[in-house]
Tab-separated table of C-alpha atoms and ligand atoms in Angstrom:
chain	number	residue	atom	x	y	z
A	1	MET	CA	-137.457	-6.711	36.208
A	2	SER	CA	-137.727	-3.603	38.127
A	3	ALA	CA	-136.444	-0.391	36.289
A	4	THR	CA	-133.309	1.078	37.229
A	5	SER	CA	-132.478	4.906	37.314
A	6	ALA	CA	-130.843	4.589	34.296
A	7	ASP	CA	-134.098	3.180	32.357
A	8	ARG	CA	-136.194	5.847	34.023
A	9	PRO	CA	-136.995	8.830	31.888
A	10	GLU	CA	-135.492	11.932	33.368
A	11	ARG	CA	-137.942	13.866	35.393
A	12	ALA	CA	-138.413	17.605	34.253
A	13	ALA	CA	-140.645	20.184	34.658
A	14	VAL	CA	-142.913	20.932	31.484
A	15	LEU	CA	-144.691	24.383	30.954
A	16	CYS	CA	-148.211	23.645	29.921
A	17	GLY	CA	-150.138	26.771	30.249
A	18	THR	CA	-150.019	30.991	30.673
A	19	GLY	CA	-152.303	33.446	31.879
A	20	GLY	CA	-152.135	36.844	33.076
A	21	ARG	CA	-154.115	40.211	34.178
A	22	LEU	CA	-154.109	43.795	34.276
A	23	PRO	CA	-155.973	46.249	36.227
A	24	ARG	CA	-159.062	47.681	34.336
A	25	ARG	CA	-157.564	51.298	34.871
A	26	LYS	CA	-155.587	52.203	32.270
A	27	VAL	CA	-153.434	54.660	32.036
A	28	GLY	CA	-151.911	57.111	29.110
A	29	ASN	CA	-148.974	59.153	29.333
A	30	ASP	CA	-150.974	62.238	29.386
A	31	GLU	CA	-151.865	61.541	33.132
A	32	PRO	CA	-148.666	61.899	34.525
A	33	ALA	CA	-147.597	64.632	32.045
A	34	ASP	CA	-150.284	66.750	32.977
A	35	ARG	CA	-149.693	65.834	36.566
A	36	LEU	CA	-145.826	66.201	36.941
A	37	ASP	CA	-142.863	67.633	36.038
A	38	THR	CA	-142.260	65.575	32.470
A	39	ASP	CA	-143.993	65.091	29.046
A	40	GLU	CA	-145.343	62.540	27.023
A	41	ALA	CA	-142.276	62.355	24.459
A	42	TRP	CA	-139.498	61.734	27.142
A	43	ILE	CA	-141.932	58.953	28.838
A	44	ARG	CA	-141.993	57.525	25.042
A	45	THR	CA	-138.491	58.047	23.835
A	46	ARG	CA	-136.702	57.489	27.070
A	47	THR	CA	-138.814	54.038	28.066
A	48	GLY	CA	-141.169	52.843	25.255
A	49	ILE	CA	-143.856	53.081	27.472
A	50	ARG	CA	-147.280	54.070	26.260
A	51	SER	CA	-149.613	53.020	29.061
A	52	ARG	CA	-149.955	51.103	32.357
A	53	HIS	CA	-152.590	49.857	34.165
A	54	LEU	CA	-153.134	50.744	38.021
A	55	ALA	CA	-155.311	48.618	40.320
A	56	ALA	CA	-158.037	49.744	42.311
A	57	PRO	CA	-157.714	50.793	45.798
A	58	GLU	CA	-159.431	47.877	46.794
A	59	GLU	CA	-157.416	45.594	44.852
A	60	ALA	CA	-154.207	43.895	45.925
A	61	THR	CA	-151.476	41.602	44.897
A	62	SER	CA	-153.136	38.564	45.703
A	63	ASP	CA	-156.215	39.508	43.591
A	64	LEU	CA	-154.413	39.922	40.633
A	65	ALA	CA	-152.548	36.621	41.137
A	66	VAL	CA	-156.106	34.666	41.744
A	67	ALA	CA	-157.237	35.939	38.239
A	68	ALA	CA	-153.726	35.432	36.414
A	69	GLY	CA	-153.500	31.911	38.163
A	70	ARG	CA	-156.888	30.650	37.489
A	71	ARG	CA	-156.195	31.567	33.685
A	72	ALA	CA	-152.931	29.908	33.533
A	73	LEU	CA	-154.877	26.935	35.086
A	74	ALA	CA	-158.105	26.741	32.374
A	75	ASN	CA	-155.537	27.115	29.477
A	76	SER	CA	-153.612	24.088	30.727
A	77	GLY	CA	-156.610	21.958	30.844
A	78	THR	CA	-156.791	21.862	34.611
A	79	ASP	CA	-158.602	23.368	37.790
A	80	ARG	CA	-155.827	22.760	40.387
A	81	ALA	CA	-152.065	22.657	41.527
A	82	ASP	CA	-150.607	20.770	44.466
A	83	ALA	CA	-148.347	23.847	45.199
A	84	VAL	CA	-148.363	27.933	44.281
A	85	VAL	CA	-145.455	29.910	44.424
A	86	VAL	CA	-145.956	33.657	44.814
A	87	ALA	CA	-143.011	36.076	43.364
A	88	THR	CA	-144.121	39.283	44.389
A	89	THR	CA	-142.163	42.486	45.876
A	90	THR	CA	-145.590	44.084	47.325
A	91	PRO	CA	-147.051	40.969	49.238
A	92	ASP	CA	-150.612	41.846	50.616
A	93	ARG	CA	-149.547	41.597	53.918
A	94	THR	CA	-145.866	41.246	55.814
A	95	CYS	CA	-147.383	38.527	57.306
A	96	PRO	CA	-147.810	35.836	55.989
A	97	ALA	CA	-146.986	34.866	52.545
A	98	THR	CA	-149.341	35.842	49.714
A	99	ALA	CA	-149.269	32.667	47.975
A	100	PRO	CA	-151.504	30.933	50.822
A	101	PRO	CA	-154.317	32.634	50.497
A	102	VAL	CA	-153.854	32.830	46.827
A	103	ALA	CA	-153.725	28.994	47.350
A	104	ALA	CA	-156.820	28.678	49.287
A	105	ARG	CA	-159.138	30.844	46.768
A	106	LEU	CA	-157.997	28.934	44.252
A	107	GLY	CA	-158.943	25.476	44.991
A	108	PRO	CA	-159.109	23.263	47.997
A	109	THR	CA	-156.523	24.042	50.999
A	110	GLY	CA	-153.462	21.760	51.568
A	111	ALA	CA	-151.306	22.673	48.678
A	112	ALA	CA	-147.960	24.114	49.356
A	113	ALA	CA	-147.619	27.766	49.156
A	114	PHE	CA	-144.936	29.814	49.442
A	115	ASP	CA	-143.542	33.358	48.581
A	116	VAL	CA	-140.389	33.949	46.322
A	117	GLY	CA	-138.975	37.540	46.775
A	118	VAL	CA	-136.640	38.689	44.333
A	119	VAL	CA	-137.999	41.570	42.914
A	120	CYS	CA	-137.936	42.203	39.008
A	121	THR	CA	-135.918	38.405	38.804
A	122	GLY	CA	-138.624	36.941	40.931
A	123	PHE	CA	-140.819	35.218	38.247
A	124	VAL	CA	-137.695	33.388	36.718
A	125	HIS	CA	-136.436	32.129	40.540
A	126	ALA	CA	-139.875	30.977	41.175
A	127	LEU	CA	-139.853	29.217	38.174
A	128	ALA	CA	-136.612	27.171	39.353
A	129	ALA	CA	-138.201	26.293	42.613
A	130	ALA	CA	-141.431	25.320	41.257
A	131	ALA	CA	-139.437	22.873	38.848
A	132	GLY	CA	-137.232	21.643	41.619
A	133	LEU	CA	-140.635	20.555	43.993
A	134	ILE	CA	-141.358	18.671	40.574
A	135	THR	CA	-138.138	17.045	39.459
A	136	THR	CA	-137.664	15.884	43.713
A	137	GLY	CA	-141.283	15.011	43.752
A	138	VAL	CA	-142.920	16.934	46.079
A	139	ALA	CA	-145.438	18.395	43.447
A	140	HIS	CA	-146.671	17.228	40.070
A	141	ARG	CA	-148.044	20.359	38.972
A	142	VAL	CA	-147.191	23.681	40.442
A	143	LEU	CA	-148.895	27.333	39.446
A	144	VAL	CA	-146.071	29.899	39.577
A	145	ILE	CA	-147.205	33.349	39.124
A	146	GLY	CA	-145.465	36.841	39.108
A	147	ALA	CA	-147.973	39.391	40.899
A	148	ASP	CA	-146.970	42.930	41.785
A	149	VAL	CA	-149.144	46.102	42.255
A	150	TYR	CA	-145.809	48.814	42.553
A	151	SER	CA	-148.525	52.071	42.533
A	152	ARG	CA	-148.513	50.927	46.325
A	153	ILE	CA	-144.948	51.550	47.014
A	154	VAL	CA	-144.115	54.112	44.078
A	155	ASP	CA	-144.339	57.475	45.386
A	156	ALA	CA	-147.087	58.958	42.556
A	157	GLU	CA	-145.037	62.040	42.704
A	158	ASP	CA	-141.577	60.693	42.069
A	159	ARG	CA	-141.780	61.173	38.031
A	160	GLN	CA	-138.777	58.819	37.393
A	161	ASN	CA	-140.668	55.347	38.676
A	162	ALA	CA	-144.304	56.672	38.710
A	163	VAL	CA	-144.157	56.690	35.007
A	164	VAL	CA	-142.205	53.715	34.569
A	165	PHE	CA	-143.721	51.017	36.668
A	166	GLY	CA	-147.672	49.406	36.168
A	167	ASP	CA	-149.425	46.703	38.435
A	168	GLY	CA	-150.165	43.152	37.013
A	169	ALA	CA	-149.803	39.618	37.238
A	170	GLY	CA	-148.704	36.668	35.013
A	171	ALA	CA	-148.838	32.463	35.659
A	172	VAL	CA	-147.675	29.699	34.141
A	173	VAL	CA	-148.374	26.049	35.162
A	174	LEU	CA	-145.506	23.511	35.489
A	175	ARG	CA	-146.387	20.131	35.425
A	176	ALA	CA	-144.000	16.926	35.882
A	177	GLY	CA	-142.775	15.208	32.563
A	178	ARG	CA	-139.765	14.159	30.429
A	179	ALA	CA	-136.695	16.104	29.895
A	180	SER	CA	-137.294	15.292	26.043
A	181	GLU	CA	-140.881	16.337	26.045
A	182	PRO	CA	-142.031	20.025	24.244
A	183	GLY	CA	-142.284	22.474	27.077
A	184	ALA	CA	-139.528	20.902	29.092
A	185	ILE	CA	-137.627	23.911	31.232
A	186	GLY	CA	-134.153	24.146	32.282
A	187	PRO	CA	-131.559	24.755	32.241
A	188	PHE	CA	-131.429	28.024	34.838
A	189	ASP	CA	-128.830	30.629	35.431
A	190	LEU	CA	-129.575	32.262	38.606
A	191	GLY	CA	-127.382	34.803	39.980
A	192	GLY	CA	-126.963	37.841	42.739
A	193	ASP	CA	-124.616	40.765	43.810
A	194	GLY	CA	-126.019	41.986	47.366
A	195	THR	CA	-123.411	44.786	47.203
A	196	HIS	CA	-125.597	47.011	45.425
A	197	GLU	CA	-129.067	46.755	47.775
A	198	ASP	CA	-129.207	50.304	47.780
A	199	MET	CA	-129.882	50.429	44.123
A	200	ILE	CA	-133.040	49.646	43.922
A	201	THR	CA	-134.651	49.912	47.142
A	202	VAL	CA	-137.808	50.392	49.787
A	203	VAL	CA	-135.438	51.477	52.846
A	204	ALA	CA	-138.249	51.588	55.498
A	205	GLY	CA	-140.894	48.739	56.263
A	206	GLY	CA	-138.614	45.759	57.299
A	207	SER	CA	-137.219	44.923	60.730
A	208	ARG	CA	-134.179	47.427	60.206
A	209	LEU	CA	-136.079	50.489	60.040
A	210	PRO	CA	-140.128	50.281	60.473
A	211	ALA	CA	-142.404	52.495	58.608
A	212	ASP	CA	-143.194	54.769	60.884
A	213	PRO	CA	-143.599	58.109	60.068
A	214	ALA	CA	-141.664	59.426	62.973
A	215	ARG	CA	-138.624	57.494	62.321
A	216	ALA	CA	-138.458	56.929	58.632
A	217	SER	CA	-138.755	59.652	56.129
A	218	HIS	CA	-141.259	59.888	52.571
A	219	ALA	CA	-138.652	59.016	50.350
A	220	GLU	CA	-137.604	56.099	52.855
A	221	ARG	CA	-140.901	54.843	52.624
A	222	HIS	CA	-141.407	54.698	48.951
A	223	PHE	CA	-139.693	52.722	46.539
A	224	ALA	CA	-136.122	54.357	45.191
A	225	MET	CA	-134.153	53.123	41.834
A	226	ARG	CA	-130.767	54.469	40.603
A	227	GLY	CA	-132.389	54.244	37.352
A	228	LYS	CA	-129.287	55.029	34.952
A	229	GLU	CA	-126.520	52.991	37.187
A	230	VAL	CA	-129.479	50.383	37.302
A	231	TYR	CA	-129.610	50.662	33.239
A	232	ARG	CA	-126.016	49.613	32.822
A	233	HIS	CA	-126.207	46.988	35.540
A	234	ALA	CA	-129.458	45.539	33.602
A	235	VAL	CA	-127.698	45.213	30.115
A	236	ALA	CA	-124.413	43.842	31.156
A	237	ARG	CA	-126.076	41.311	33.559
A	238	THR	CA	-128.864	40.114	31.604
A	239	ALA	CA	-126.453	39.485	28.272
A	240	GLY	CA	-124.256	37.721	30.563
A	241	SER	CA	-126.950	35.553	32.264
A	242	ALA	CA	-128.745	34.952	28.802
A	243	ARG	CA	-125.218	33.693	27.436
A	244	THR	CA	-124.263	31.763	30.594
A	245	VAL	CA	-127.531	29.710	29.845
A	246	LEU	CA	-127.297	29.024	26.452
A	247	ALA	CA	-123.922	27.491	27.000
A	248	ARG	CA	-125.122	25.300	29.973
A	249	ALA	CA	-127.197	24.242	27.422
A	250	GLY	CA	-124.871	24.040	24.520
A	251	LEU	CA	-126.564	26.359	22.196
A	252	GLY	CA	-125.851	29.484	20.817
A	253	VAL	CA	-127.671	33.029	20.062
A	254	GLU	CA	-128.727	31.730	16.774
A	255	ASP	CA	-130.710	29.294	18.442
A	256	VAL	CA	-133.239	31.042	20.133
A	257	ASP	CA	-136.354	31.671	18.593
A	258	ARG	CA	-138.098	34.140	21.036
A	259	PHE	CA	-135.994	36.273	23.679
A	260	VAL	CA	-138.504	37.344	26.899
A	261	LEU	CA	-136.654	39.338	28.729
A	262	HIS	CA	-137.590	41.540	32.213
A	263	GLN	CA	-140.100	44.458	30.455
A	264	ALA	CA	-137.902	47.045	31.998
A	265	ASN	CA	-137.484	49.378	29.393
A	266	LEU	CA	-137.865	49.389	25.380
A	267	ARG	CA	-134.322	50.537	25.224
A	268	ILE	CA	-132.733	47.993	27.485
A	269	LEU	CA	-134.653	45.334	25.028
A	270	ARG	CA	-133.062	46.851	21.788
A	271	THR	CA	-129.386	47.020	23.633
A	272	VAL	CA	-129.634	43.875	25.476
A	273	ALA	CA	-130.420	42.070	21.711
A	274	THR	CA	-127.680	44.333	19.623
A	275	ASP	CA	-125.399	42.979	22.355
A	276	LEU	CA	-126.219	39.188	21.701
A	277	GLY	CA	-126.457	39.750	18.221
A	278	LEU	CA	-130.381	38.689	18.202
A	279	PRO	CA	-132.545	40.183	15.597
A	280	PHE	CA	-135.287	42.382	17.456
A	281	ASP	CA	-138.073	40.782	16.016
A	282	ARG	CA	-137.249	37.656	18.062
A	283	CYS	CA	-137.944	39.557	21.254
A	284	ALA	CA	-141.101	39.762	22.909
A	285	THR	CA	-142.399	42.864	24.204
A	286	HIS	CA	-144.736	44.245	26.285
A	287	VAL	CA	-143.578	47.125	28.348
A	288	GLU	CA	-145.691	49.571	25.614
A	289	THR	CA	-148.874	48.813	26.767
A	290	ALA	CA	-147.790	47.394	30.536
A	291	GLY	CA	-144.703	49.392	31.790
A	292	ASN	CA	-142.258	47.696	34.254
A	293	THR	CA	-145.057	45.138	36.303
A	294	GLY	CA	-142.037	43.673	38.203
A	295	ALA	CA	-142.395	40.171	38.741
A	296	ALA	CA	-145.403	39.879	36.893
A	297	ALA	CA	-143.967	40.836	33.547
A	298	ILE	CA	-142.002	37.879	31.849
A	299	PRO	CA	-145.608	35.088	31.564
A	300	PRO	CA	-147.852	38.091	29.912
A	301	ALA	CA	-144.995	38.442	27.577
A	302	LEU	CA	-144.098	35.422	26.563
A	303	ALA	CA	-148.231	34.535	26.504
A	304	ASP	CA	-148.836	37.618	23.910
A	305	SER	CA	-145.720	36.919	22.286
A	306	HIS	CA	-147.178	33.640	21.920
A	307	ALA	CA	-150.599	35.102	20.507
A	308	SER	CA	-149.569	37.211	18.099
A	309	ARG	CA	-146.985	35.006	16.195
A	310	ALA	CA	-147.728	31.549	17.747
A	311	LEU	CA	-144.489	29.798	18.648
A	312	GLN	CA	-143.429	26.600	16.393
A	313	PRO	CA	-142.945	23.163	17.462
A	314	GLY	CA	-139.209	23.119	17.870
A	315	ASP	CA	-139.021	26.328	18.845
A	316	ARG	CA	-136.324	27.515	21.828
A	317	VAL	CA	-137.624	30.192	24.322
A	318	LEU	CA	-134.983	32.208	26.564
A	319	LEU	CA	-136.395	34.043	29.479
A	320	THR	CA	-134.073	36.290	31.237
A	321	ALA	CA	-134.655	38.620	34.207
A	322	PHE	CA	-133.221	40.999	35.945
A	323	GLY	CA	-134.098	43.409	39.296
A	324	GLY	CA	-133.417	44.291	43.011
A	325	GLY	CA	-130.862	42.765	44.879
A	326	LEU	CA	-129.316	43.333	42.524
A	327	THR	CA	-130.309	39.722	40.712
A	328	TRP	CA	-130.722	38.083	37.479
A	329	GLY	CA	-131.668	34.820	36.198
A	330	SER	CA	-132.191	32.869	32.603
A	331	CYS	CA	-134.290	29.789	31.986
A	332	LEU	CA	-134.521	28.039	29.010
A	333	LEU	CA	-137.983	27.172	27.657
A	334	THR	CA	-137.385	24.051	24.934
A	335	ARG	CA	-139.862	23.033	22.391
A	336	PRO	CA	-142.795	24.792	24.233
A	337	SER	CA	-146.111	23.153	23.045
A	338	LEU	CA	-148.395	26.021	24.784
A	339	PRO	CA	-152.141	25.760	23.572
A	340	PRO	CA	-153.005	28.741	21.652
A	341	THR	CA	-154.455	31.916	23.302
A	342	PRO	CA	-157.917	32.873	22.007
A	343	GLU	CA	-157.186	36.411	23.574
A	344	PRO	CA	-154.531	38.505	24.601
A	345	ALA	CA	-153.426	37.181	28.228
A	346	HIS	CA	-153.880	40.505	29.938
A	347	HIS	CA	-156.798	42.280	29.901
A	348	GLY	CA	-158.896	44.051	32.483
A	349	GLY	CA	-162.585	43.052	31.639
A	350	GLU	CA	-163.862	40.910	33.612
A	351	PRO	CA	-164.631	41.501	37.772
A	352	THR	CA	-161.638	40.853	40.377
A	353	PRO	CA	-162.100	37.491	42.055
B	401	LIG	O1	-137.363	46.372	36.784
B	401	LIG	C1	-136.223	46.351	37.528
B	401	LIG	C2	-134.702	46.584	36.846
B	401	LIG	N1	-134.842	47.986	36.363
B	401	LIG	C3	-134.075	48.756	35.119
B	401	LIG	O2	-133.856	48.136	34.418
B	401	LIG	C4	-134.876	50.242	35.488
B	401	LIG	C5	-133.413	50.839	34.514
B	401	LIG	N2	-133.437	52.132	34.274
B	401	LIG	C6	-133.866	52.768	33.239
B	401	LIG	O3	-134.888	51.840	32.686
B	401	LIG	C7	-134.157	54.275	32.964
B	401	LIG	O4	-132.678	54.332	33.670
B	401	LIG	C8	-135.102	55.157	33.583
B	401	LIG	C9	-136.109	55.316	32.222
B	401	LIG	C10	-135.417	54.856	34.943
B	401	LIG	C11	-134.665	56.657	33.379
B	401	LIG	O5	-134.574	57.024	32.355
B	401	LIG	P1	-132.718	57.719	31.892
B	401	LIG	O6	-132.820	57.621	30.158
B	401	LIG	O7	-131.600	56.773	32.228
B	401	LIG	O8	-132.793	58.828	32.186
B	401	LIG	P2	-131.653	59.439	33.312
B	401	LIG	O9	-131.868	58.668	34.882
B	401	LIG	O10	-130.150	59.524	32.566
B	401	LIG	O11	-132.207	61.035	33.239
B	401	LIG	C12	-132.298	61.960	32.562
B	401	LIG	C13	-132.784	62.988	32.814
B	401	LIG	C14	-132.271	64.089	34.178
B	401	LIG	O12	-132.067	65.169	33.963
B	401	LIG	P3	-131.022	65.469	33.984
B	401	LIG	O13	-130.037	65.528	35.332
B	401	LIG	O14	-130.056	65.352	33.070
B	401	LIG	O15	-131.536	67.261	34.053
B	401	LIG	C15	-133.716	63.226	35.080
B	401	LIG	O16	-133.843	63.793	36.284
B	401	LIG	O17	-134.160	63.042	32.637
B	401	LIG	C16	-134.548	63.529	34.099
B	401	LIG	N3	-135.770	62.486	34.094
B	401	LIG	C17	-137.293	63.370	33.749
B	401	LIG	N4	-137.320	64.024	32.709
B	401	LIG	C18	-138.936	63.667	32.378
B	401	LIG	C19	-136.017	61.266	34.971
B	401	LIG	N5	-137.332	61.177	34.773
B	401	LIG	C20	-138.217	61.995	33.948
B	401	LIG	C21	-139.442	62.084	33.487
B	401	LIG	N6	-139.478	62.931	32.721
B	401	LIG	N7	-140.194	61.454	33.791
């Protein structure tokens, strides 16, 4: 007798490995404090950041993405994926997308490969796209990478943004499985409000205003963020998205064992945790040593949190991100059963591939 769809276990995406990569060059707060109108104490107390890693001049987003992707594949016990999704705001080139060359460097050509550009929320959107590839049967194993080299678009003389952003990459592997399995991801909540496109932006370099110094000013050719306003939106939208996805799953805040929020600012993490009524020791923090790495922030925060205090069978993990657009998104990761990470997900020891 052939199985009906009701007999078939529901196909779902299951998270089975993580990896990350920071550039080798670590920059403490003293460096910007020596050079800019800022000081170590301001940076530490207003952001929680003590250091960040910056890419070498020849190091591009794809280089970090390949290194993180390779680690995530190894960590999940495989060496290839049949789709690669890269979330980034700093692609190697305007055209083509960064994912196809990343996929080619990681394995045989032919894998589906595309970019997702949702600024710092990109990783959660990429996860949703990857889960869709799996549940629709397009792919069985998807490598999802968040990678950004913000130092290429942030003006090094801009004291607000130069102290906040760092470069890096993080990745996870999703495989086809069942919704009842450890590591199944979902539900999701994704949202946006494009009336605030100017709040986090690089004005020039696109089809509206080319990055021609004769037409676009220095400021228009660099990353700009209205920090204080963004802060307020970040707190409200991340807390709202977290509640929405929990309600969708029929869970409460008390059911969350680990909260992995976008790593923009330690004060935002604390404020959101307080707003939700979540003890801060359940929050993963990675921003102190990596700064805000954009789309790359969530997977290494998850992996390092797992490395320092192993997730237990049955734990529920909430991933929530916020970024330019404005955009936001959350995803629940139920009972993840991640392989142990023998070393912190991020380190810059080995040469760039
Ligand atoms: O990843 C995507 C989403 N991004 C975010 O969620 C980031 C959200 N925003 C933030 O994290 C914070 O707003 C920042 C870290 C960017 C700024 O911190 P803040 O506490 O909100 O500072 P502020 O903008 O309220 O500025 C306070 C003062 C200002 O001076 P006045 O006007 O009070 O005289 C700034 O000019 O601090 C000044 N300031 C600095 N002072 C020393 C701004 N940057 C610096 C600096 N050093 N690096």
